Amino acid sequence: MYLGSNEYMITGKDLKFILGILNSCLAYYYQSMVSNTLSNQTTIAQKSIFISLPIPLVTKENKPIADQIVSLVDQILSLTQTEDYEQNKAKQDKVIELEKEIDKLVYKLYELTEEEIEIIEGIKK
């Protein structure tokens, strides 16, 4: 596999756990705070931003949360890889519901307060 000069690949352990975190509202908020934004509100994803994102290691203490995130990521991948996903509103709504569950688990993982969660979720509105 070959990647362009501005493309990156993540390898290693716990990739679905990392995928869940990187696609969470918290990661979106973090990226919006530390990266450049184009005029159409698109953020520029840079390697340095993802390297500095504080993703916790999976430990004995947080493994139950990590396992739940992985399970939800598996469910999302299963739904989005079906042939009819683009036309199936029920599947799309289910993915949105699962993403919100991941967000709640990520907030719990990072031990965020209700006030911090409100700030994070307010940026997407």
N, CA, C and O atoms as a GROMACS GRO file, in nm:
protein
  500
    1MET      N    1   0.085  -0.117   0.000
    1MET     CA    2   0.000   0.000   0.000
    1MET      C    3   0.090   0.124   0.000
    1MET      O    4   0.190   0.130   0.071
    2TYR      N    5   0.052   0.220  -0.080
    2TYR     CA    6   0.127   0.344  -0.089
    2TYR      C    7   0.038   0.461  -0.049
    2TYR      O    8  -0.080   0.467  -0.086
    3LEU      N    9   0.094   0.553   0.026
    3LEU     CA   10   0.021   0.671   0.069
    3LEU      C   11   0.089   0.795   0.013
    3LEU      O   12   0.210   0.798  -0.006
    4GLY      N   13   0.008   0.899  -0.013
    4GLY     CA   14   0.063   1.025  -0.057
    4GLY      C   15   0.141   1.093   0.054
    4GLY      O   16   0.140   1.048   0.168
    5SER      N   17   0.208   1.201   0.020
    5SER     CA   18   0.294   1.267   0.118
    5SER      C   19   0.218   1.330   0.233
    5SER      O   20   0.276   1.357   0.338
    6ASN      N   21   0.089   1.354   0.216
    6ASN     CA   22   0.012   1.413   0.326
    6ASN      C   23  -0.093   1.316   0.381
    6ASN      O   24  -0.193   1.359   0.439
    7GLU      N   25  -0.071   1.186   0.363
    7GLU     CA   26  -0.161   1.084   0.416
    7GLU      C   27  -0.085   0.999   0.516
    7GLU      O   28   0.035   0.976   0.503
    8TYR      N   29  -0.158   0.951   0.617
    8TYR     CA   30  -0.095   0.874   0.723
    8TYR      C   31  -0.178   0.750   0.753
    8TYR      O   32  -0.298   0.747   0.727
    9MET      N   33  -0.113   0.651   0.808
    9MET     CA   34  -0.178   0.526   0.845
    9MET      C   35  -0.144   0.497   0.990
    9MET      O   36  -0.030   0.513   1.034
   10ILE      N   37  -0.245   0.453   1.063
   10ILE     CA   38  -0.224   0.415   1.203
   10ILE      C   39  -0.217   0.263   1.209
   10ILE      O   40  -0.303   0.194   1.153
   11THR      N   41  -0.117   0.212   1.276
   11THR     CA   42  -0.104   0.068   1.294
   11THR      C   43  -0.082   0.039   1.442
   11THR      O   44  -0.056   0.130   1.521
   12GLY      N   45  -0.092  -0.086   1.478
   12GLY     CA   46  -0.063  -0.123   1.616
   12GLY      C   47  -0.183  -0.185   1.684
   12GLY      O   48  -0.275  -0.235   1.619
   13LYS      N   49  -0.180  -0.181   1.816
   13LYS     CA   50  -0.285  -0.242   1.898
   13LYS      C   51  -0.403  -0.147   1.916
   13LYS      O   52  -0.392  -0.025   1.898
   14ASP      N   53  -0.514  -0.205   1.952
   14ASP     CA   54  -0.633  -0.130   1.995
   14ASP      C   55  -0.683  -0.030   1.890
   14ASP      O   56  -0.727   0.080   1.924
   15LEU      N   57  -0.676  -0.069   1.762
   15LEU     CA   58  -0.713   0.024   1.655
   15LEU      C   59  -0.861   0.063   1.657
   15LEU      O   60  -0.895   0.178   1.630
   16LYS      N   61  -0.949  -0.030   1.690
   16LYS     CA   62  -1.092   0.004   1.694
   16LYS      C   63  -1.121   0.095   1.813
   16LYS      O   64  -1.209   0.180   1.805
   17PHE      N   65  -1.050   0.077   1.921
   17PHE     CA   66  -1.062   0.167   2.036
   17PHE      C   67  -1.019   0.308   1.994
   17PHE      O   68  -1.087   0.406   2.023
   18ILE      N   69  -0.905   0.317   1.926
   18ILE     CA   70  -0.855   0.446   1.879
   18ILE      C   71  -0.952   0.506   1.778
   18ILE      O   72  -0.978   0.626   1.782
   19LEU      N   73  -1.006   0.424   1.688
   19LEU     CA   74  -1.103   0.471   1.590
   19LEU      C   75  -1.224   0.533   1.659
   19LEU      O   76  -1.273   0.638   1.618
   20GLY      N   77  -1.273   0.467   1.764
   20GLY     CA   78  -1.386   0.521   1.838
   20GLY      C   79  -1.355   0.657   1.898
   20GLY      O   80  -1.438   0.748   1.892
   21ILE      N   81  -1.239   0.671   1.955
   21ILE     CA   82  -1.201   0.799   2.016
   21ILE      C   83  -1.181   0.906   1.909
   21ILE      O   84  -1.228   1.019   1.925
   22LEU      N   85  -1.112   0.872   1.799
   22LEU     CA   86  -1.086   0.970   1.695
   22LEU      C   87  -1.213   1.021   1.626
   22LEU      O   88  -1.214   1.130   1.570
   23ASN      N   89  -1.319   0.941   1.629
   23ASN     CA   90  -1.444   0.982   1.567
   23ASN      C   91  -1.545   1.035   1.668
   23ASN      O   92  -1.662   1.052   1.635
   24SER      N   93  -1.502   1.060   1.790
   24SER     CA   94  -1.590   1.111   1.894
   24SER      C   95  -1.602   1.263   1.888
   24SER      O   96  -1.521   1.331   1.825
   25CYS      N   97  -1.704   1.313   1.956
   25CYS     CA   98  -1.719   1.459   1.968
   25CYS      C   99  -1.599   1.522   2.038
   25CYS      O  100  -1.559   1.634   2.004
   26LEU      N  101  -1.541   1.452   2.133
   26LEU     CA  102  -1.427   1.505   2.206
   26LEU      C  103  -1.308   1.526   2.111
   26LEU      O  104  -1.242   1.630   2.117
   27ALA      N  105  -1.280   1.430   2.024
   27ALA     CA  106  -1.169   1.445   1.929
   27ALA      C  107  -1.199   1.556   1.828
   27ALA      O  108  -1.110   1.630   1.789
   28TYR      N  109  -1.325   1.567   1.786
   28TYR     CA  110  -1.366   1.675   1.695
   28TYR      C  111  -1.342   1.810   1.763
   28TYR      O  112  -1.288   1.902   1.701
   29TYR      N  113  -1.382   1.820   1.888
   29TYR     CA  114  -1.362   1.944   1.964
   29TYR      C  115  -1.213   1.976   1.975
   29TYR      O  116  -1.170   2.089   1.949
   30TYR      N  117  -1.136   1.876   2.014
   30TYR     CA  118  -0.992   1.895   2.030
   30TYR      C  119  -0.929   1.943   1.900
   30TYR      O  120  -0.852   2.039   1.898
   31GLN      N  121  -0.963   1.877   1.791
   31GLN     CA  122  -0.907   1.915   1.661
   31GLN      C  123  -0.948   2.056   1.623
   31GLN      O  124  -0.867   2.132   1.569
   32SER      N  125  -1.073   2.092   1.651
   32SER     CA  126  -1.118   2.227   1.616
   32SER      C  127  -1.046   2.335   1.697
   32SER      O  128  -1.034   2.448   1.652
   33MET      N  129  -1.000   2.300   1.816
   33MET     CA  130  -0.930   2.396   1.902
   33MET      C  131  -0.783   2.412   1.866
   33MET      O  132  -0.726   2.519   1.888
   34VAL      N  133  -0.722   2.308   1.810
   34VAL     CA  134  -0.577   2.313   1.789
   34VAL      C  135  -0.535   2.315   1.642
   34VAL      O  136  -0.416   2.322   1.613
   35SER      N  137  -0.630   2.309   1.549
   35SER     CA  138  -0.591   2.306   1.409
   35SER      C  139  -0.641   2.429   1.335
   35SER      O  140  -0.725   2.504   1.385
   36ASN      N  141  -0.588   2.448   1.218
   36ASN     CA  142  -0.631   2.559   1.133
   36ASN      C  143  -0.765   2.525   1.069
   36ASN      O  144  -0.794   2.408   1.042
   37THR      N  145  -0.846   2.628   1.046
   37THR     CA  146  -0.977   2.609   0.985
   37THR      C  147  -0.983   2.687   0.854
   37THR      O  148  -0.942   2.803   0.847
   38LEU      N  149  -1.034   2.621   0.751
   38LEU     CA  150  -1.053   2.688   0.623
   38LEU      C  151  -1.180   2.773   0.628
   38LEU      O  152  -1.257   2.764   0.724
   39SER      N  153  -1.201   2.853   0.526
   39SER     CA  154  -1.314   2.946   0.526
   39SER      C  155  -1.450   2.875   0.533
   39SER      O  156  -1.547   2.935   0.580
   40ASN      N  157  -1.458   2.751   0.489
   40ASN     CA  158  -1.586   2.679   0.493
   40ASN      C  159  -1.601   2.595   0.620
   40ASN      O  160  -1.679   2.500   0.622
   41GLN      N  161  -1.527   2.628   0.724
   41GLN     CA  162  -1.530   2.562   0.855
   41GLN      C  163  -1.473   2.421   0.852
   41GLN      O  164  -1.496   2.343   0.945
   42THR      N  165  -1.398   2.387   0.749
   42THR     CA  166  -1.330   2.258   0.742
   42THR      C  167  -1.197   2.271   0.815
   42THR      O  168  -1.122   2.366   0.792
   43THR      N  169  -1.169   2.176   0.902
   43THR     CA  170  -1.041   2.180   0.972
   43THR      C  171  -0.938   2.100   0.894
   43THR      O  172  -0.970   2.006   0.822
   44ILE      N  173  -0.814   2.141   0.908
   44ILE     CA  174  -0.704   2.075   0.840
   44ILE      C  175  -0.643   1.973   0.936
   44ILE      O  176  -0.588   2.009   1.040
   45ALA      N  177  -0.654   1.847   0.900
   45ALA     CA  178  -0.600   1.741   0.986
   45ALA      C  179  -0.450   1.728   0.960
   45ALA      O  180  -0.408   1.702   0.847
   46GLN      N  181  -0.372   1.746   1.063
   46GLN     CA  182  -0.228   1.736   1.052
   46GLN      C  183  -0.177   1.628   1.146
   46GLN      O  184  -0.235   1.604   1.252
   47LYS      N  185  -0.070   1.563   1.106
   47LYS     CA  186  -0.012   1.455   1.186
   47LYS      C  187   0.018   1.502   1.328
   47LYS      O  188  -0.007   1.430   1.425
   48SER      N  189   0.072   1.622   1.342
   48SER     CA  190   0.109   1.672   1.474
   48SER      C  191  -0.010   1.682   1.569
   48SER      O  192   0.004   1.665   1.690
   49ILE      N  193  -0.129   1.709   1.514
   49ILE     CA  194  -0.250   1.718   1.596
   49ILE      C  195  -0.286   1.581   1.651
   49ILE      O  196  -0.318   1.567   1.770
   50PHE      N  197  -0.280   1.479   1.566
   50PHE     CA  198  -0.318   1.346   1.610
   50PHE      C  199  -0.215   1.286   1.704
   50PHE      O  200  -0.249   1.210   1.795
   51ILE      N  201  -0.089   1.320   1.683
   51ILE     CA  202   0.015   1.272   1.773
   51ILE      C  203  -0.002   1.332   1.912
   51ILE      O  204   0.025   1.267   2.013
   52SER      N  205  -0.047   1.458   1.918
   52SER     CA  206  -0.061   1.525   2.047
   52SER      C  207  -0.194   1.494   2.116
   52SER      O  208  -0.211   1.528   2.233
   53LEU      N  209  -0.288   1.429   2.046
   53LEU     CA  210  -0.415   1.394   2.108
   53LEU      C  211  -0.390   1.292   2.219
   53LEU      O  212  -0.336   1.185   2.194
   54PRO      N  213  -0.430   1.326   2.340
   54PRO     CA  214  -0.400   1.236   2.453
   54PRO      C  215  -0.496   1.116   2.458
   54PRO      O  216  -0.599   1.122   2.525
   55ILE      N  217  -0.462   1.010   2.387
   55ILE     CA  218  -0.542   0.889   2.388
   55ILE      C  219  -0.488   0.799   2.500
   55ILE      O  220  -0.371   0.762   2.499
   56PRO      N  221  -0.575   0.764   2.594
   56PRO     CA  222  -0.526   0.681   2.706
   56PRO      C  223  -0.494   0.539   2.660
   56PRO      O  224  -0.558   0.485   2.570
   57LEU      N  225  -0.396   0.480   2.723
   57LEU     CA  226  -0.367   0.339   2.701
   57LEU      C  227  -0.480   0.258   2.761
   57LEU      O  228  -0.544   0.301   2.857
   58VAL      N  229  -0.505   0.141   2.704
   58VAL     CA  230  -0.604   0.051   2.762
   58VAL      C  231  -0.539  -0.017   2.882
   58VAL      O  232  -0.438  -0.086   2.869
   59THR      N  233  -0.599   0.003   2.998
   59THR     CA  234  -0.547  -0.054   3.122
   59THR      C  235  -0.652  -0.147   3.183
   59THR      O  236  -0.765  -0.156   3.134
   60LYS      N  237  -0.614  -0.213   3.287
   60LYS     CA  238  -0.708  -0.301   3.359
   60LYS      C  239  -0.828  -0.220   3.407
   60LYS      O  240  -0.941  -0.270   3.406
   61GLU      N  241  -0.804  -0.097   3.450
   61GLU     CA  242  -0.910  -0.013   3.505
   61GLU      C  243  -1.009   0.035   3.398
   61GLU      O  244  -1.130   0.038   3.422
   62ASN      N  245  -0.959   0.072   3.280
   62ASN     CA  246  -1.049   0.127   3.179
   62ASN      C  247  -1.088   0.026   3.069
   62ASN      O  248  -1.158   0.062   2.975
   63LYS      N  249  -1.041  -0.098   3.081
   63LYS     CA  250  -1.070  -0.199   2.979
   63LYS      C  251  -1.220  -0.221   2.957
   63LYS      O  252  -1.260  -0.238   2.842
   64PRO      N  253  -1.305  -0.221   3.061
   64PRO     CA  254  -1.449  -0.236   3.035
   64PRO      C  255  -1.504  -0.127   2.943
   64PRO      O  256  -1.586  -0.155   2.856
   65ILE      N  257  -1.461  -0.003   2.963
   65ILE     CA  258  -1.505   0.107   2.877
   65ILE      C  259  -1.448   0.088   2.736
   65ILE      O  260  -1.520   0.104   2.638
   66ALA      N  261  -1.320   0.054   2.727
   66ALA     CA  262  -1.257   0.031   2.597
   66ALA      C  263  -1.327  -0.080   2.521
   66ALA      O  264  -1.349  -0.068   2.400
   67ASP      N  265  -1.362  -0.187   2.590
   67ASP     CA  266  -1.432  -0.299   2.525
   67ASP      C  267  -1.569  -0.257   2.473
   67ASP      O  268  -1.611  -0.300   2.366
   68GLN      N  269  -1.638  -0.173   2.548
   68GLN     CA  270  -1.769  -0.122   2.503
   68GLN      C  271  -1.753  -0.036   2.378
   68GLN      O  272  -1.834  -0.044   2.285
   69ILE      N  273  -1.650   0.048   2.377
   69ILE     CA  274  -1.625   0.132   2.260
   69ILE      C  275  -1.597   0.044   2.139
   69ILE      O  276  -1.651   0.069   2.031
   70VAL      N  277  -1.513  -0.057   2.154
   70VAL     CA  278  -1.481  -0.148   2.045
   70VAL      C  279  -1.606  -0.219   1.994
   70VAL      O  280  -1.626  -0.233   1.874
   71SER      N  281  -1.691  -0.262   2.085
   71SER     CA  282  -1.815  -0.329   2.046
   71SER      C  283  -1.904  -0.236   1.963
   71SER      O  284  -1.961  -0.278   1.863
   72LEU      N  285  -1.914  -0.111   2.004
   72LEU     CA  286  -1.995  -0.014   1.930
   72LEU      C  287  -1.933   0.017   1.794
   72LEU      O  288  -2.006   0.032   1.696
   73VAL      N  289  -1.802   0.027   1.787
   73VAL     CA  290  -1.733   0.048   1.659
   73VAL      C  291  -1.761  -0.069   1.566
   73VAL      O  292  -1.787  -0.049   1.447
   74ASP      N  293  -1.756  -0.191   1.618
   74ASP     CA  294  -1.787  -0.309   1.538
   74ASP      C  295  -1.929  -0.303   1.482
   74ASP      O  296  -1.952  -0.335   1.366
   75GLN      N  297  -2.023  -0.261   1.566
   75GLN     CA  298  -2.161  -0.249   1.520
   75GLN      C  299  -2.174  -0.144   1.410
   75GLN      O  300  -2.245  -0.165   1.311
   76ILE      N  301  -2.106  -0.032   1.426
   76ILE     CA  302  -2.111   0.074   1.325
   76ILE      C  303  -2.049   0.024   1.194
   76ILE      O  304  -2.106   0.045   1.087
   77LEU      N  305  -1.935  -0.041   1.203
   77LEU     CA  306  -1.870  -0.092   1.082
   77LEU      C  307  -1.959  -0.194   1.012
   77LEU      O  308  -1.968  -0.195   0.889
   78SER      N  309  -2.024  -0.278   1.088
   78SER     CA  310  -2.115  -0.378   1.031
   78SER      C  311  -2.230  -0.310   0.956
   78SER      O  312  -2.264  -0.350   0.844
   79LEU      N  313  -2.288  -0.209   1.016
   79LEU     CA  314  -2.400  -0.138   0.953
   79LEU      C  315  -2.357  -0.061   0.829
   79LEU      O  316  -2.424  -0.066   0.726
   80THR      N  317  -2.246   0.010   0.839
   80THR     CA  318  -2.205   0.098   0.729
   80THR      C  319  -2.148   0.022   0.610
   80THR      O  320  -2.135   0.078   0.501
   81GLN      N  321  -2.113  -0.104   0.629
   81GLN     CA  322  -2.057  -0.182   0.519
   81GLN      C  323  -2.161  -0.265   0.445
   81GLN      O  324  -2.127  -0.342   0.355
   82THR      N  325  -2.289  -0.249   0.482
   82THR     CA  326  -2.394  -0.320   0.408
   82THR      C  327  -2.421  -0.248   0.277
   82THR      O  328  -2.400  -0.127   0.266
   83GLU      N  329  -2.468  -0.322   0.180
   83GLU     CA  330  -2.492  -0.264   0.046
   83GLU      C  331  -2.596  -0.153   0.046
   83GLU      O  332  -2.586  -0.059  -0.032
   84ASP      N  333  -2.696  -0.163   0.134
   84ASP     CA  334  -2.805  -0.066   0.132
   84ASP      C  335  -2.789   0.047   0.233
   84ASP      O  336  -2.884   0.123   0.255
   85TYR      N  337  -2.673   0.060   0.295
   85TYR     CA  338  -2.657   0.161   0.400
   85TYR      C  339  -2.688   0.302   0.352
   85TYR      O  340  -2.757   0.377   0.421
   86GLU      N  341  -2.641   0.340   0.235
   86GLU     CA  342  -2.660   0.477   0.184
   86GLU      C  343  -2.808   0.511   0.163
   86GLU      O  344  -2.845   0.628   0.167
   87GLN      N  345  -2.891   0.411   0.142
   87GLN     CA  346  -3.034   0.434   0.118
   87GLN      C  347  -3.120   0.400   0.239
   87GLN      O  348  -3.240   0.427   0.238
   88ASN      N  349  -3.062   0.341   0.341
   88ASN     CA  350  -3.139   0.290   0.455
   88ASN      C  351  -3.134   0.389   0.572
   88ASN      O  352  -3.037   0.393   0.647
   89LYS      N  353  -3.240   0.467   0.586
   89LYS     CA  354  -3.247   0.569   0.692
   89LYS      C  355  -3.241   0.507   0.831
   89LYS      O  356  -3.180   0.563   0.921
   90ALA      N  357  -3.304   0.390   0.848
   90ALA     CA  358  -3.304   0.325   0.979
   90ALA      C  359  -3.161   0.287   1.021
   90ALA      O  360  -3.125   0.303   1.137
   91LYS      N  361  -3.081   0.238   0.928
   91LYS     CA  362  -2.942   0.204   0.959
   91LYS      C  363  -2.860   0.329   0.988
   91LYS      O  364  -2.777   0.329   1.078
   92GLN      N  365  -2.884   0.434   0.912
   92GLN     CA  366  -2.812   0.559   0.934
   92GLN      C  367  -2.846   0.617   1.072
   92GLN      O  368  -2.759   0.666   1.143
   93ASP      N  369  -2.974   0.610   1.109
   93ASP     CA  370  -3.016   0.658   1.241
   93ASP      C  371  -2.954   0.574   1.352
   93ASP      O  372  -2.916   0.626   1.457
   94LYS      N  373  -2.944   0.443   1.329
   94LYS     CA  374  -2.882   0.354   1.428
   94LYS      C  375  -2.735   0.390   1.448
   94LYS      O  376  -2.685   0.388   1.560
   95VAL      N  377  -2.666   0.421   1.339
   95VAL     CA  378  -2.526   0.461   1.348
   95VAL      C  379  -2.512   0.589   1.430
   95VAL      O  380  -2.421   0.600   1.513
   96ILE      N  381  -2.600   0.683   1.409
   96ILE     CA  382  -2.596   0.808   1.486
   96ILE      C  383  -2.617   0.778   1.635
   96ILE      O  384  -2.550   0.836   1.720
   97GLU      N  385  -2.709   0.689   1.665
   97GLU     CA  386  -2.735   0.648   1.803
   97GLU      C  387  -2.611   0.582   1.865
   97GLU      O  388  -2.574   0.611   1.979
   98LEU      N  389  -2.546   0.493   1.789
   98LEU     CA  390  -2.426   0.425   1.838
   98LEU      C  391  -2.311   0.524   1.859
   98LEU      O  392  -2.235   0.511   1.954
   99GLU      N  393  -2.300   0.622   1.769
   99GLU     CA  394  -2.196   0.724   1.785
   99GLU      C  395  -2.217   0.805   1.912
   99GLU      O  396  -2.120   0.841   1.980
  100LYS      N  397  -2.341   0.834   1.945
  100LYS     CA  398  -2.371   0.907   2.069
  100LYS      C  399  -2.335   0.824   2.192
  100LYS      O  400  -2.289   0.878   2.292
  101GLU      N  401  -2.355   0.692   2.182
  101GLU     CA  402  -2.315   0.604   2.292
  101GLU      C  403  -2.163   0.604   2.308
  101GLU      O  404  -2.112   0.604   2.421
  102ILE      N  405  -2.092   0.605   2.197
  102ILE     CA  406  -1.945   0.614   2.203
  102ILE      C  407  -1.904   0.745   2.270
  102ILE      O  408  -1.815   0.746   2.355
  103ASP      N  409  -1.968   0.855   2.231
  103ASP     CA  410  -1.937   0.984   2.292
  103ASP      C  411  -1.951   0.977   2.444
  103ASP      O  412  -1.864   1.026   2.517
  104LYS      N  413  -2.060   0.918   2.492
  104LYS     CA  414  -2.081   0.907   2.637
  104LYS      C  415  -1.970   0.826   2.704
  104LYS      O  416  -1.923   0.861   2.812
  105LEU      N  417  -1.929   0.718   2.638
  105LEU     CA  418  -1.821   0.636   2.694
  105LEU      C  419  -1.688   0.712   2.694
  105LEU      O  420  -1.610   0.700   2.788
  106VAL      N  421  -1.662   0.788   2.588
  106VAL     CA  422  -1.539   0.867   2.581
  106VAL      C  423  -1.539   0.973   2.690
  106VAL      O  424  -1.436   0.997   2.753
  107TYR      N  425  -1.652   1.037   2.714
  107TYR     CA  426  -1.660   1.136   2.821
  107TYR      C  427  -1.630   1.070   2.956
  107TYR      O  428  -1.561   1.127   3.041
  108LYS      N  429  -1.683   0.950   2.974
  108LYS     CA  430  -1.659   0.876   3.098
  108LYS      C  431  -1.511   0.837   3.110
  108LYS      O  432  -1.452   0.848   3.217
  109LEU      N  433  -1.454   0.793   3.000
  109LEU     CA  434  -1.313   0.754   2.996
  109LEU      C  435  -1.222   0.870   3.038
  109LEU      O  436  -1.125   0.851   3.112
  110TYR      N  437  -1.254   0.990   2.991
  110TYR     CA  438  -1.175   1.108   3.023
  110TYR      C  439  -1.223   1.180   3.149
  110TYR      O  440  -1.169   1.284   3.186
  111GLU      N  441  -1.322   1.124   3.214
  111GLU     CA  442  -1.377   1.177   3.339
  111GLU      C  443  -1.417   1.324   3.326
  111GLU      O  444  -1.381   1.407   3.409
  112LEU      N  445  -1.493   1.354   3.220
  112LEU     CA  446  -1.537   1.491   3.197
  112LEU      C  447  -1.659   1.524   3.283
  112LEU      O  448  -1.740   1.437   3.315
  113THR      N  449  -1.670   1.651   3.320
  113THR     CA  450  -1.785   1.699   3.396
  113THR      C  451  -1.898   1.731   3.299
  113THR      O  452  -1.877   1.741   3.178
  114GLU      N  453  -2.018   1.748   3.353
  114GLU     CA  454  -2.134   1.785   3.270
  114GLU      C  455  -2.109   1.918   3.199
  114GLU      O  456  -2.146   1.935   3.083
  115GLU      N  457  -2.045   2.011   3.270
  115GLU     CA  458  -2.015   2.142   3.211
  115GLU      C  459  -1.919   2.127   3.093
  115GLU      O  460  -1.939   2.191   2.989
  116GLU      N  461  -1.817   2.045   3.106
  116GLU     CA  462  -1.722   2.022   2.997
  116GLU      C  463  -1.790   1.955   2.878
  116GLU      O  464  -1.762   1.988   2.763
  117ILE      N  465  -1.878   1.862   2.906
  117ILE     CA  466  -1.951   1.792   2.798
  117ILE      C  467  -2.039   1.892   2.722
  117ILE      O  468  -2.045   1.887   2.599
  118GLU      N  469  -2.104   1.982   2.792
  118GLU     CA  470  -2.188   2.083   2.727
  118GLU      C  471  -2.105   2.170   2.633
  118GLU      O  472  -2.150   2.204   2.523
  119ILE      N  473  -1.985   2.208   2.676
  119ILE     CA  474  -1.897   2.289   2.591
  119ILE      C  475  -1.858   2.212   2.466
  119ILE      O  476  -1.864   2.267   2.356
  120ILE      N  477  -1.819   2.087   2.483
  120ILE     CA  478  -1.776   2.003   2.371
  120ILE      C  479  -1.890   1.983   2.271
  120ILE      O  480  -1.872   1.999   2.151
  121GLU      N  481  -2.007   1.948   2.322
  121GLU     CA  482  -2.119   1.923   2.233
  121GLU      C  483  -2.173   2.052   2.170
  121GLU      O  484  -2.237   2.047   2.064
  122GLY      N  485  -2.150   2.164   2.232
  122GLY     CA  486  -2.195   2.291   2.179
  122GLY      C  487  -2.122   2.334   2.054
  122GLY      O  488  -2.174   2.413   1.976
  123ILE      N  489  -2.002   2.284   2.032
  123ILE     CA  490  -1.924   2.325   1.916
  123ILE      C  491  -1.980   2.268   1.786
  123ILE      O  492  -1.960   2.327   1.680
  124LYS      N  493  -2.051   2.156   1.792
  124LYS     CA  494  -2.106   2.096   1.672
  124LYS      C  495  -2.237   2.159   1.630
  124LYS      O  496  -2.287   2.131   1.520
  125LYS      N  497  -2.294   2.243   1.715
  125LYS     CA  498  -2.425   2.303   1.684
  125LYS      C  499  -2.411   2.425   1.598
  125LYS      O  500  -2.511   2.487   1.562
   0.00000   0.00000   0.00000
